[in-house]
Amino acid sequence: MNAGRTARDRARAELTQEIKDVARRQLAADGAERLSLRAISRELGMVSSALYRYFPSRDDLLTALIIDAYDALGSVAEKVSAAEKVSVAEKVSEPDPRSTWIAVCHAVRQWAKDHQHEYMLIYGSPIAGYQAPATTIQSAVRVAIVLLGVLTRAQREGRLDPLEAAREPSGVLAEQVAVVARAAPGVPATVLLRTVVAWTQLFGMISFELFGQLARTMDPADAFFADTIEQMATFVGLNRGVAAR
Amino acid sequence: MNAGRTARDRARAELTQEIKDVARRQLAADGAERLSLRAISRELGMVSSALYRYFPSRDDLLTALIIDAYDALGSVAEKVSAAEKVSVAEKVSEPDPRSTWIAVCHAVRQWAKDHQHEYMLIYGSPIAGYQAPATTIQSAVRVAIVLLGVLTRAQREGRLDPLEAAREPSGVLAEQVAVVARAAPGVPATVLLRTVVAWTQLFGMISFELFGQLARTMDPADAFFADTIEQMATFVGLNRGVAAR
DNA sequence: CAGTGTCAAGAGCAGTGCTCTCGCTTTAGG
DNA sequence: CCTAAAGCGAGAGCACTGCTCTTGACACTG
């Protein structure tokens, strides 16, 4: 990140960051669609062509912003998950996986509400003619990894409902679940499957809230969100008070 | 729709439709972002300024396309729901609400896959600086109305699991659920709440599939989708074989 | 100190949404 | 039936966009 070998390198890194900052501000103000390289350069007091020294195209700038957004959201989720663990180590309260799961979900929603346009950038419709480079993927999966980590811990501590009522997946689905299972060793397939369901539900609900789809029904969505998160936590097998204490 | 009072009126309606058709084709090809009035006018062999006689702005054209998309999807859902009822009236097979629910969900996904860019238009990130006019709302809720209708029928026929385990909603949530309840008389609040959850899950999953978020995990999403729809049908209280036969 | 690569600047191209004016045609009303 | 009004397409033009190319100045490197 730093690696400021020469003054020029440092200046370049600094300006690159500055460009992204201005872009993020414009993003928050007008949305991704209206993001204009010329407007950014104007705000920076430079000429538009100079921007191309730092980002070869508008799409490249957007890609950088997308990766940053994924990483920002991912680190928020990771931090919350870790904080829950720490609060356990020092206090008497046990590390309830269910409450950790719920805290992560609420943190994701809060970040989305605080960075609406950045959220739209990563979970809205993809930019036209834009192919997500492979580099974004490792940043994109961080939230999912955190959620799977919570379940893995719960499983290890015997706090996970096996959900035996559900049938084991088979065929293609079994193979796909096996891929997910690599991030959550020991967690039963039925739970993993439900986790993916909860994952899509979480972001579906956040998107609906932010995109105005909940208008005139669940509009102030706080109560609905809280209730749903509770339901989905139970859905994935994180029961209330299982083996607590 | 027709109301071809004068020749000019008819020509106008025809051209309006033609513009939307061309726009839809461009939408499918390049996405909403790249939709260009000039390109449309070029393809229509007219000058760009003439388009403004039919749509006052680009956003108005998009609004028209959005309403059309909502209506198209809504009527697909309604048709599937009605067809399931009819197939009952003539045949011996009972009108299983669960299978109707599942059929509707699959139809929605199929439409989304067949009209990806139109789907993105209505369920992706909102167009920048664009406020959904109130007229879109009644078109937007049609799918939800259909799903609630299935539950209402199930309730009326005693095929709905009351889900008594769940607690009754209270406070703000109770009021919001009451609004939803107007479209589904007789259905218990807990079921309604879960229906909204399933609704957000459905579109969250479809969006994730279309927006490439499922890549490298559930990528060919058919099996996952089918399994999830089954799970969510149970989740809302449409049990397999409840009171069947 | 000379050379090399980096830099901001400027001009310019092709494209965009949108406005305004201009004639022409169709419609509606007396 | 004839005229005024309204609707129509064409064209020019404005302000803006992303992006390319060239130019001349600067800073770092050997």
Coordinates of C-alpha atoms in Angstrom, one line a residue, chain B residues 77 81 84-85 95-102 104 143-157 159-160 183-184 187 238:
Chain B
A77 CA -47.6 -14.7 -12.7
S81 CA -51.8 -18.9 -11.1
E84 CA -53.3 -23.9 -12.1
K85 CA -56.8 -23.2 -11.0
P95 CA -55.7 -27.4 -6.8
D96 CA -52.7 -27.9 -4.6
P97 CA -51.8 -24.4 -3.4
R98 CA -48.3 -25.4 -2.8
S99 CA -47.7 -26.5 -6.4
T100 CA -49.3 -23.3 -7.6
W101 CA -47.0 -21.3 -5.4
I102 CA -44.0 -23.2 -6.8
V104 CA -45.5 -19.1 -9.9
V143 CA -46.6 -10.6 -8.4
A144 CA -46.9 -10.1 -4.7
I145 CA -50.7 -10.0 -5.0
V146 CA -50.6 -13.3 -6.8
L147 CA -48.5 -15.0 -4.1
L148 CA -50.8 -13.6 -1.4
G149 CA -53.7 -14.9 -3.4
V150 CA -52.3 -18.4 -3.4
L151 CA -52.1 -18.3 0.4
T152 CA -55.5 -16.9 0.7
R153 CA -56.9 -19.7 -1.3
A154 CA -54.9 -22.2 0.8
Q155 CA -56.2 -20.7 4.0
R156 CA -59.8 -20.8 2.7
E157 CA -59.4 -24.5 1.9
R159 CA -54.5 -26.2 3.5
L160 CA -52.4 -23.7 5.3
A183 CA -54.6 -8.4 0.1
A184 CA -54.9 -11.7 1.9
V187 CA -54.3 -15.4 6.4
L238 CA -47.7 -24.6 2.3

